[in-house]
Short mmCIF file of C-alpha atoms in Angstrom, two decimals:
data_model
loop_
_atom_site.label_atom_id
_atom_site.label_comp_id
_atom_site.label_asym_id
_atom_site.label_seq_id
_atom_site.Cartn_x
_atom_site.Cartn_y
_atom_site.Cartn_z
CA UNK A 1279 109.54 128.79 58.65
CA UNK A 1280 107.67 126.08 56.74
CA UNK A 1281 109.44 125.43 53.42
CA UNK A 1282 107.81 122.26 52.08
CA UNK A 1283 104.82 119.99 52.64
CA UNK A 1284 104.22 116.57 51.10
CA UNK A 1285 100.99 114.60 51.58
CA UNK A 1286 100.40 111.08 50.31
CA UNK A 1287 97.29 108.89 50.55
CA UNK A 1288 95.49 111.09 53.07
CA UNK A 1289 91.69 111.39 52.65
CA UNK A 1290 91.06 112.69 49.10
CA UNK A 1291 94.72 113.58 48.53
CA UNK A 1292 96.68 110.97 46.61
CA UNK A 1293 100.05 112.67 46.22
CA UNK A 1294 100.71 116.37 46.74
CA UNK A 1295 103.90 118.38 47.23
CA UNK A 1296 104.08 122.09 48.00
CA UNK A 1297 107.00 124.43 48.53
CA UNK A 1298 106.82 127.78 50.31
CA UNK A 1299 108.87 130.96 50.40
CA UNK A 1300 108.94 133.72 52.98
CA UNK A 1301 106.01 136.12 52.86
CA UNK A 1302 102.35 135.28 52.37
CA UNK A 1303 101.09 132.27 50.42
CA UNK A 1304 97.39 131.97 49.59
CA UNK A 1305 95.68 128.71 48.59
CA UNK A 1306 92.28 129.09 46.94
CA UNK A 1307 89.82 126.65 45.50
CA UNK A 1308 86.25 125.40 45.55
CA UNK A 1309 84.67 123.84 48.60
CA UNK A 1310 85.74 120.19 48.87
CA UNK A 1311 88.94 120.70 46.87
CA UNK A 1312 91.06 119.70 49.87
CA UNK A 1313 92.35 123.01 51.24
CA UNK A 1314 91.47 122.19 54.83
CA UNK A 1315 92.94 118.70 54.43
CA UNK A 1316 96.33 120.37 54.00
CA UNK A 1317 95.83 122.08 57.34
CA UNK A 1318 94.80 118.73 58.86
CA UNK A 1319 97.94 117.16 57.36
CA UNK A 1320 100.09 119.83 58.98
CA UNK A 1321 98.38 119.16 62.28
CA UNK A 1322 99.11 115.43 61.96
CA UNK A 1323 102.77 115.90 61.15
CA UNK A 1324 102.96 118.20 64.18
CA UNK A 1325 101.54 115.60 66.55
CA UNK A 1326 97.74 115.80 66.34
CA UNK A 1327 95.82 112.63 67.13
CA UNK A 1328 95.43 110.38 64.05
CA UNK A 1329 92.48 108.27 62.89
CA UNK A 1330 92.99 105.28 60.60
CA UNK A 1331 89.86 106.39 58.69
CA UNK A 1332 91.93 109.30 57.35
CA UNK A 1333 93.98 106.87 55.23
CA UNK A 1334 92.88 107.13 51.59
CA UNK A 1335 90.56 104.33 50.46
CA UNK A 1336 92.51 101.48 48.90
CA UNK A 1337 95.80 102.47 50.55
CA UNK A 1338 97.58 100.82 53.47
CA UNK A 1339 99.30 103.92 54.79
CA UNK A 1340 99.12 107.70 54.73
CA UNK A 1341 102.31 109.72 54.91
CA UNK A 1342 102.94 113.40 55.62
CA UNK A 1343 106.28 115.21 55.51
CA UNK A 1344 107.08 118.81 56.41
CA UNK A 1345 110.35 120.70 56.20
CA UNK A 1346 111.27 123.81 58.18
CA UNK A 1347 114.11 126.27 57.81
CA UNK A 1348 115.18 126.94 61.40
CA UNK A 1349 118.24 129.09 60.72
CA UNK A 1350 116.57 131.96 62.63
CA UNK A 1351 114.68 129.82 65.16
CA UNK A 1352 117.24 129.61 67.98
CA UNK A 1353 114.92 127.97 70.59
CA UNK A 1354 114.14 125.10 68.19
CA UNK A 1355 117.82 124.74 67.24
CA UNK A 1356 118.76 124.45 70.89
CA UNK A 1357 116.02 121.91 71.63
CA UNK A 1358 117.04 119.69 68.69
CA UNK A 1359 120.66 119.73 69.90
CA UNK A 1360 119.62 118.78 73.41
CA UNK A 1361 117.62 115.85 72.01
CA UNK A 1362 120.48 114.92 69.62
CA UNK A 1363 118.12 115.38 66.67
CA UNK A 1364 119.85 118.36 65.03
CA UNK A 1365 120.74 118.40 61.32
CA UNK A 1366 122.37 121.75 60.49
CA UNK A 1367 119.62 124.36 60.20
CA UNK A 1368 117.00 121.99 58.84
CA UNK A 1369 114.11 120.29 60.59
CA UNK A 1370 112.39 117.56 58.59
CA UNK A 1371 109.30 115.91 60.08
CA UNK A 1372 107.62 112.73 58.89
CA UNK A 1373 104.46 111.00 60.11
CA UNK A 1374 102.97 107.73 58.90
CA UNK A 1375 99.48 106.45 59.70
CA UNK A 1376 98.67 102.82 58.92
CA UNK A 1377 95.30 101.33 58.08
CA UNK A 1378 95.52 99.22 61.25
CA UNK A 1379 95.75 102.39 63.37
CA UNK A 1380 99.49 102.34 64.04
CA UNK A 1381 101.36 105.61 63.75
CA UNK A 1382 105.04 106.52 63.62
CA UNK A 1383 106.82 109.86 63.92
CA UNK A 1384 110.27 110.92 62.70
CA UNK A 1385 112.43 114.02 63.21
CA UNK A 1386 115.36 114.32 60.81
CA UNK A 1387 114.96 110.62 59.95
CA UNK A 1388 115.08 109.50 63.64
CA UNK A 1389 112.11 107.65 65.12
CA UNK A 1390 110.70 109.70 68.02
CA UNK A 1391 107.72 109.74 70.40
CA UNK A 1392 104.70 111.70 69.18
CA UNK A 1393 105.08 114.20 72.03
CA UNK A 1394 108.31 115.50 70.48
CA UNK A 1395 106.44 116.49 67.31
CA UNK A 1396 104.05 118.49 69.48
CA UNK A 1397 106.95 120.31 71.09
CA UNK A 1398 108.26 121.33 67.68
CA UNK A 1399 104.77 122.59 66.86
CA UNK A 1400 104.91 125.02 69.79
CA UNK A 1401 108.20 126.48 68.52
CA UNK A 1402 107.56 126.57 64.78
CA UNK A 1403 103.97 127.10 63.68
CA UNK A 1404 100.63 128.56 64.72
CA UNK A 1405 97.45 127.33 63.00
CA UNK A 1406 94.16 129.24 63.14
CA UNK A 1407 91.17 127.22 62.04
CA UNK A 1408 87.80 128.27 60.67
CA UNK A 1409 86.26 128.68 64.09
CA UNK A 1410 89.31 130.03 65.87
CA UNK A 1411 87.50 133.28 66.60
CA UNK A 1412 85.24 131.40 69.04
CA UNK A 1413 88.23 130.93 71.37
CA UNK A 1414 88.39 134.72 71.73
CA UNK A 1415 85.36 134.47 74.02
CA UNK A 1416 87.46 132.59 76.59
CA UNK A 1417 89.14 134.59 79.35
CA UNK A 1418 92.40 132.64 78.99
CA UNK A 1419 92.60 133.52 75.28
CA UNK A 1420 92.12 137.22 76.06
CA UNK A 1421 94.82 137.02 78.73
CA UNK A 1422 97.23 135.18 76.40
CA UNK A 1423 96.62 137.78 73.70
CA UNK A 1424 97.70 140.63 75.98
CA UNK A 1425 100.69 138.64 77.28
CA UNK A 1426 101.94 137.99 73.74
CA UNK A 1427 102.02 141.69 72.98
CA UNK A 1428 103.42 142.53 76.44
CA UNK A 1429 106.33 140.10 75.89
CA UNK A 1430 105.53 138.28 79.12
CA UNK A 1431 106.63 134.84 77.91
CA UNK A 1432 109.89 134.75 79.89
CA UNK A 1433 108.28 136.15 83.04
CA UNK A 1434 105.37 133.72 82.78
CA UNK A 1435 107.77 130.80 82.39
CA UNK A 1436 109.62 131.92 85.52
CA UNK A 1437 106.31 132.38 87.34
CA UNK A 1438 105.12 128.90 86.36
CA UNK A 1439 108.31 127.38 87.76
CA UNK A 1440 108.11 129.43 90.97
CA UNK A 1441 104.39 128.67 91.31
CA UNK A 1442 105.03 124.92 90.98
CA UNK A 1443 107.69 125.06 93.71
CA UNK A 1444 105.34 127.11 95.90
CA UNK A 1445 102.55 124.55 95.43
CA UNK A 1446 104.85 121.64 96.27
CA UNK A 1447 106.07 123.34 99.43
CA UNK A 1448 102.49 124.16 100.37
CA UNK A 1449 101.49 120.50 99.98
CA UNK A 1450 104.43 119.32 102.08
CA UNK A 1451 103.62 121.83 104.79
CA UNK A 1452 99.93 120.87 104.78
CA UNK A 1453 100.84 117.18 105.17
CA UNK A 1454 103.14 117.95 108.12
CA UNK A 1455 100.55 120.19 109.78
CA UNK A 1456 97.89 117.51 109.36
CA UNK A 1457 100.05 115.19 111.44
CA UNK A 1458 101.22 117.82 113.89
CA UNK A 1459 98.42 117.29 116.45
CA UNK A 1460 99.20 113.58 116.70
CA UNK A 1461 102.91 114.33 116.74
CA UNK A 1462 102.53 116.79 119.62
CA UNK A 1463 100.69 114.19 121.69
CA UNK A 1464 103.38 111.64 120.88
CA UNK A 1465 106.11 114.12 121.78
CA UNK A 1466 104.53 114.72 125.18
CA UNK A 1467 104.43 110.98 125.86
CA UNK A 1468 108.03 110.51 124.72
CA UNK A 1469 109.23 113.36 126.90
CA UNK A 1470 107.49 111.77 129.91
CA UNK A 1471 108.87 108.29 129.20
CA UNK A 1472 112.40 109.59 128.65
CA UNK A 1473 112.22 111.62 131.87
CA UNK A 1474 111.45 108.36 133.72
CA UNK A 1475 114.40 106.47 132.27
CA UNK A 1476 117.00 109.22 131.88
CA UNK A 1477 117.98 109.54 135.61
CA UNK A 1478 118.86 105.84 135.73
CA UNK A 1479 121.80 106.30 133.33
CA UNK A 1480 120.98 102.99 131.71
CA UNK A 1481 123.58 100.84 130.00
CA UNK A 1482 123.62 97.17 129.08
CA UNK A 1483 126.84 96.53 130.99
CA UNK A 1484 125.49 98.39 134.05
CA UNK A 1485 122.33 96.31 134.23
CA UNK A 1486 124.28 93.10 133.67
CA UNK A 1487 126.64 94.04 136.49
CA UNK A 1488 123.74 94.89 138.80
CA UNK A 1489 122.06 91.55 138.12
CA UNK A 1490 125.30 89.73 138.79
CA UNK A 1491 125.87 91.64 142.02
CA UNK A 1492 122.36 90.79 143.18
CA UNK A 1493 123.06 87.08 142.61
CA UNK A 1494 126.35 87.30 144.50
CA UNK A 1495 124.81 89.07 147.47
CA UNK A 1496 121.86 86.68 147.53
CA UNK A 1497 124.31 83.73 147.81
CA UNK A 1498 126.94 85.48 149.97
CA UNK A 1499 126.91 82.95 152.84
CA UNK A 1500 127.21 80.00 150.48
CA UNK A 1501 130.02 81.65 148.52
CA UNK A 1502 132.05 82.40 151.68
CA UNK A 1503 131.43 78.97 153.20
CA UNK A 1504 132.42 77.13 150.04
CA UNK A 1505 135.55 79.23 149.59
CA UNK A 1506 136.71 78.62 153.15
CA UNK A 1507 135.90 74.90 152.95
CA UNK A 1508 137.84 74.51 149.70
CA UNK A 1509 140.84 76.37 151.08
CA UNK A 1510 140.75 74.13 154.19
CA UNK A 1511 140.68 70.93 152.17
CA UNK A 1512 143.48 72.00 149.90
CA UNK A 1513 145.86 73.50 152.49
CA UNK A 1514 144.71 74.20 155.99
CA UNK A 1515 143.49 70.91 157.48
CA UNK A 1516 145.99 69.14 159.74
CA UNK A 1517 145.76 65.79 158.08
CA UNK A 1518 144.90 64.90 154.49
CA UNK A 1519 145.26 68.33 152.90
CA UNK A 1520 145.64 67.97 149.12
CA UNK A 1521 148.82 70.02 149.02
CA UNK A 1522 150.45 67.90 151.72
CA UNK A 1523 149.51 64.61 150.02
CA UNK A 1524 151.03 65.77 146.72
CA UNK A 1525 154.21 66.90 148.54
CA UNK A 1526 154.60 63.49 150.22
CA UNK A 1527 154.14 61.66 146.94
CA UNK A 1528 156.75 63.85 145.27
CA UNK A 1529 159.28 63.15 148.04
CA UNK A 1530 158.96 59.37 147.66
CA UNK A 1531 159.07 59.40 143.84
CA UNK A 1532 162.13 61.65 143.77
CA UNK A 1533 164.00 59.08 145.99
CA UNK A 1534 163.30 56.34 143.47
CA UNK A 1535 163.90 58.39 140.29
CA UNK A 1536 167.52 57.25 140.16
CA UNK A 1537 166.29 53.71 139.69
CA UNK A 1538 163.41 54.49 137.38
CA UNK A 1539 164.02 57.37 134.93
CA UNK A 1540 160.44 57.16 133.69
CA UNK A 1541 159.30 58.67 137.02
CA UNK A 1542 160.66 62.03 135.78
CA UNK A 1543 157.51 62.80 133.78
CA UNK A 1544 155.25 61.91 136.75
CA UNK A 1545 157.32 64.07 139.07
CA UNK A 1546 157.04 67.01 136.65
CA UNK A 1547 153.26 66.65 136.51
CA UNK A 1548 152.98 66.53 140.31
CA UNK A 1549 155.22 69.61 140.62
CA UNK A 1550 152.87 71.48 138.24
CA UNK A 1551 149.88 70.35 140.30
CA UNK A 1552 151.54 71.60 143.49
CA UNK A 1553 152.26 74.97 141.87
CA UNK A 1554 148.63 75.24 140.63
CA UNK A 1555 147.33 74.37 144.10
CA UNK A 1556 149.50 77.09 145.59
CA UNK A 1557 148.16 79.64 143.11
CA UNK A 1558 144.61 78.47 143.78
CA UNK A 1559 145.09 78.96 147.48
CA UNK A 1560 146.41 82.48 146.89
CA UNK A 1561 143.31 83.30 144.78
CA UNK A 1562 140.93 81.91 147.39
CA UNK A 1563 142.59 83.85 150.21
CA UNK A 1564 142.48 87.04 148.11
CA UNK A 1565 138.76 86.47 147.45
CA UNK A 1566 138.08 86.05 151.18
CA UNK A 1567 140.05 89.19 151.99
CA UNK A 1568 138.38 91.35 149.33
CA UNK A 1569 134.83 89.99 149.22
CA UNK A 1570 132.36 92.83 149.95
CA UNK A 1571 129.22 90.82 150.51
CA UNK A 1572 127.47 93.19 152.89
CA UNK A 1573 123.83 92.04 153.43
CA UNK A 1574 122.73 95.69 153.65
CA UNK A 1575 124.07 96.23 150.09
CA UNK A 1576 121.75 93.45 148.89
CA UNK A 1577 118.74 95.50 149.95
CA UNK A 1578 119.92 98.53 147.95
CA UNK A 1579 120.67 96.45 144.84
CA UNK A 1580 117.31 94.70 144.96
CA UNK A 1581 115.60 98.08 145.36
CA UNK A 1582 117.32 99.33 142.19
CA UNK A 1583 116.40 96.16 140.29
CA UNK A 1584 112.82 96.44 141.51
CA UNK A 1585 112.57 99.92 139.95
CA UNK A 1586 114.06 98.62 136.73
CA UNK A 1587 111.69 95.65 136.59
CA UNK A 1588 108.69 97.92 137.18
CA UNK A 1589 109.78 100.22 134.33
CA UNK A 1590 110.44 97.24 132.05
CA UNK A 1591 106.90 95.95 132.66
CA UNK A 1592 105.49 99.44 132.15
CA UNK A 1593 107.29 99.80 128.81
CA UNK A 1594 106.56 96.17 127.83
CA UNK A 1595 110.21 95.18 127.45
CA UNK A 1596 112.69 92.93 129.22
CA UNK A 1597 114.92 94.51 131.84
CA UNK A 1598 118.03 93.74 129.77
CA UNK A 1599 116.61 95.70 126.78
CA UNK A 1600 115.77 98.85 128.74
CA UNK A 1601 118.89 100.73 127.49
CA UNK A 1602 118.07 99.94 123.85
CA UNK A 1603 114.44 100.94 124.43
CA UNK A 1604 115.55 104.23 126.00
CA UNK A 1605 117.75 104.98 122.98
CA UNK A 1606 114.88 104.19 120.61
CA UNK A 1607 112.64 106.67 122.47
CA UNK A 1608 115.33 109.34 122.24
CA UNK A 1609 115.77 108.71 118.50
CA UNK A 1610 112.02 108.97 117.89
CA UNK A 1611 111.79 112.21 119.88
CA UNK A 1612 114.73 113.63 117.94
CA UNK A 1613 113.01 112.71 114.66
CA UNK A 1614 109.78 114.42 115.73
CA UNK A 1615 111.72 117.48 116.85
CA UNK A 1616 113.41 117.65 113.46
CA UNK A 1617 109.99 117.34 111.84
CA UNK A 1618 108.83 120.38 113.78
CA UNK A 1619 111.98 122.24 112.76
CA UNK A 1620 111.32 121.19 109.16
CA UNK A 1621 107.82 122.59 109.44
CA UNK A 1622 109.26 125.93 110.53
CA UNK A 1623 111.79 125.86 107.70
CA UNK A 1624 109.11 124.97 105.16
CA UNK A 1625 106.92 127.81 106.41
CA UNK A 1626 109.82 130.23 105.95
CA UNK A 1627 110.57 128.76 102.53
CA UNK A 1628 106.91 129.12 101.56
CA UNK A 1629 106.99 132.83 102.42
CA UNK A 1630 110.10 133.33 100.29
CA UNK A 1631 108.53 131.47 97.35
CA UNK A 1632 105.26 133.38 97.73
CA UNK A 1633 107.17 136.65 97.74
CA UNK A 1634 108.99 135.62 94.55
CA UNK A 1635 105.70 134.72 92.86
CA UNK A 1636 104.12 138.04 93.83
CA UNK A 1637 107.17 139.93 92.56
CA UNK A 1638 106.88 138.17 89.19
CA UNK A 1639 103.13 138.85 89.15
CA UNK A 1640 103.83 142.54 89.74
CA UNK A 1641 106.27 142.64 86.81
CA UNK A 1642 103.78 140.84 84.58
CA UNK A 1643 101.01 143.24 85.62
CA UNK A 1644 103.20 146.25 84.89
CA UNK A 1645 103.86 144.94 81.36
CA UNK A 1646 100.17 144.24 80.84
CA UNK A 1647 99.18 147.71 81.99
CA UNK A 1648 101.84 149.28 79.81
CA UNK A 1649 100.70 147.52 76.63
CA UNK A 1650 96.94 147.17 77.22
CA UNK A 1651 95.92 150.64 76.05
CA UNK A 1652 98.18 150.81 72.95
CA UNK A 1653 97.07 147.32 71.90
CA UNK A 1654 93.41 148.20 72.38
CA UNK A 1655 93.85 151.35 70.28
CA UNK A 1656 95.59 149.42 67.49
CA UNK A 1657 92.87 146.74 67.43
CA UNK A 1658 90.23 149.48 67.49
CA UNK A 1659 91.72 151.11 64.41
CA UNK A 1660 91.87 147.72 62.72
CA UNK A 1661 88.25 146.70 63.36
CA UNK A 1662 87.03 150.11 62.23
CA UNK A 1663 88.55 149.29 58.82
CA UNK A 1664 86.43 146.09 58.79
CA UNK A 1665 83.04 147.84 58.66
CA UNK A 1666 82.67 148.37 62.41
CA UNK A 1667 83.18 152.15 62.21
CA UNK A 1668 82.09 152.74 65.81
CA UNK A 1669 83.93 149.72 67.11
CA UNK A 1670 86.05 150.16 70.19
CA UNK A 1671 88.15 147.68 72.17
CA UNK A 1672 89.16 147.93 75.82
CA UNK A 1673 91.32 145.74 78.04
CA UNK A 1674 90.31 145.71 81.70
CA UNK A 1675 92.92 144.51 84.18
CA UNK A 1676 91.56 143.76 87.64
CA UNK A 1677 94.04 142.49 90.27
CA UNK A 1678 93.11 139.47 92.38
CA UNK A 1679 92.55 139.80 96.10
CA UNK A 1680 95.74 140.69 97.95
CA UNK A 1681 98.09 137.74 98.18
CA UNK A 1682 96.21 135.65 95.59
CA UNK A 1683 97.88 134.49 92.39
CA UNK A 1684 98.07 131.62 89.88
CA UNK A 1685 100.73 130.42 87.48
CA UNK A 1686 99.30 132.95 85.00
CA UNK A 1687 99.65 135.96 87.28
CA UNK A 1688 97.45 137.83 89.71
CA UNK A 1689 95.06 139.58 87.33
CA UNK A 1690 91.66 139.11 85.77
CA UNK A 1691 92.05 140.10 82.10
CA UNK A 1692 88.90 140.96 80.18
CA UNK A 1693 88.50 142.13 76.60
CA UNK A 1694 85.49 144.45 76.27
CA UNK A 1695 84.00 145.73 73.04
CA UNK A 1696 81.57 148.40 71.92
CA UNK A 1697 80.19 148.20 68.38
CA UNK A 1698 77.67 151.08 68.37
CA UNK A 1699 78.10 154.80 69.06
CA UNK A 1700 77.36 155.75 72.67
CA UNK A 1701 77.17 152.12 73.73
CA UNK A 1702 79.28 151.22 76.78
CA UNK A 1703 81.86 148.50 76.27
CA UNK A 1704 80.76 145.05 77.37
CA UNK A 1705 81.69 141.39 77.17
CA UNK A 1706 82.38 140.03 73.69
CA UNK A 1707 79.84 137.22 74.04
CA UNK A 1708 77.06 139.70 74.91
CA UNK A 1709 77.92 142.55 72.51
CA UNK A 1710 79.46 141.17 69.31
CA UNK A 1711 77.47 139.26 66.70
CA UNK A 1712 78.97 136.24 64.94
CA UNK A 1713 80.19 138.34 62.01
CA UNK A 1714 81.54 141.06 64.26
CA UNK A 1715 83.37 138.48 66.37
CA UNK A 1716 84.99 137.02 63.22
CA UNK A 1717 86.12 140.48 62.11
CA UNK A 1718 87.48 141.32 65.55
CA UNK A 1719 89.38 138.02 65.58
CA UNK A 1720 90.85 138.69 62.13
CA UNK A 1721 91.90 142.17 63.21
CA UNK A 1722 93.60 140.76 66.31
CA UNK A 1723 95.48 138.11 64.31
CA UNK A 1724 96.77 140.75 61.93
CA UNK A 1725 97.75 143.19 64.70
CA UNK A 1726 99.59 140.53 66.72
CA UNK A 1727 101.16 138.62 63.82
CA UNK A 1728 104.49 140.37 64.23
CA UNK A 1729 104.52 139.77 67.98
CA UNK A 1730 104.29 135.99 67.84
CA UNK A 1731 107.44 133.97 68.42
CA UNK A 1732 106.58 131.25 65.89
CA UNK A 1733 107.82 131.96 62.34
CA UNK A 1734 104.88 130.38 60.47
CA UNK A 1735 101.27 131.53 60.81
CA UNK A 1736 98.50 129.62 59.00
CA UNK A 1737 94.90 130.75 58.52
CA UNK A 1738 92.23 128.27 57.48
CA UNK A 1739 89.32 130.36 56.15
CA UNK A 1740 89.95 132.99 58.79
CA UNK A 1741 87.49 135.29 57.01
CA UNK A 1742 84.51 133.00 57.71
CA UNK A 1743 81.69 135.28 58.88
CA UNK A 1744 83.12 138.29 57.03
CA UNK A 1745 80.95 138.81 53.99
CA UNK A 1746 79.15 141.40 51.94
CA UNK A 1747 80.78 144.72 51.29
CA UNK A 1748 83.59 144.07 53.76
CA UNK A 1749 84.75 140.95 51.92
CA UNK A 1750 84.46 142.68 48.53
CA UNK A 1751 86.31 145.84 49.54
CA UNK A 1752 89.59 145.74 47.64
CA UNK A 1753 91.06 148.42 49.87
CA UNK A 1754 90.38 146.45 53.07
CA UNK A 1755 91.44 143.14 51.56
CA UNK A 1756 94.68 144.40 50.05
CA UNK A 1757 95.51 146.27 53.27
CA UNK A 1758 95.10 143.15 55.41
CA UNK A 1759 97.01 140.89 53.06
CA UNK A 1760 99.78 143.50 52.98
CA UNK A 1761 99.98 143.52 56.79
CA UNK A 1762 100.06 139.72 56.94
CA UNK A 1763 102.72 139.62 54.23
CA UNK A 1764 104.93 141.82 56.42
#
């Protein structure tokens, strides 16, 4: 609850400090004395938008401080701990507004963003201004009124979370479905292209080997002729074969080695050359024996390469990159397939989320229906005490179309009123006069005061529009102040 308020250099207020105790506190005074400025000051220290013109003339800065006892306000205690702003069971707010328009906010002496003051406002205080009764004409206010009494806060919070998730899933699904037509066409093309390439069992090494084989077969005659010619020159010719010449040179040098030791190195080199020539001859003979250079095979290889070249041109790639291109097509098709699976999963998820939302809406509706009639009867009794003896209040709950809902539920809530005997209940805006609307609003605030979660309730001339005998009736006045004091 609010325990203290200090206002300095704000509008007509130079320096004012107030302390409050539990129960009802009433501030009275002439018009212009500054009563409403105190309400404005509370609004500022709770995060309302500030105007530098509110700074008192001749001063550089206005300052407002408010202290709250939060020993019984568990939600606010928890929030302060989460923000690392807690200070035992106290909550001290401070707001400064400079002449140059700058503004600063503090919670328990720590500088904070203005939005955090507003959050504390939601958990600690409820202010009803002079024209608050006008909001009663709005459908959302009438719905909120019933939900407060029906204790739907927790369910509505859960519904808002579920509704947000449902909306996000719906947006994702809509985006996927928007692309689905193009994706289906692309999938058909990919399936066709992959079906062309898949039977070829493409691999980079396979294509490289095929190209090499084609070159070998195309030059088969030259390869065989050159191999045979080389083998002949090295070994097989009767005179002048390389191997024979090296052997003769070795024989002569070995005879003279005893006279010239330096020939040993030359002899070793020639021996190595002879060995290498022998190995070379073995390799050439093996090549001739194993070479499979069938001209008919060339035709088959070139036919395969022709198919590959045609596909490479068709897909606008080089023949060597066909395997990588095929893999890229498969990856893209797999991605599109997963996208379709994701669409199915999202659709299933959407149904689950929608079911959850409708279940919460049903619980909320049940609470509304349970409390609507008792609340209407209580308000009716209250307004009849405020000189509307034939006054009668009704809550009408009309469900939305099947399957429709919002984050506030699946009902149209309407507060109807009848102020004259025999008159059917109708909309507030059409039935109640300005004075009657003010009295109905006051009755509602009194009836619901004990149902509100915030510990401090402030009225700024809430009885505006209530005059004459009603305002003068000591019985009515004392009764209402007694109910508020409770």
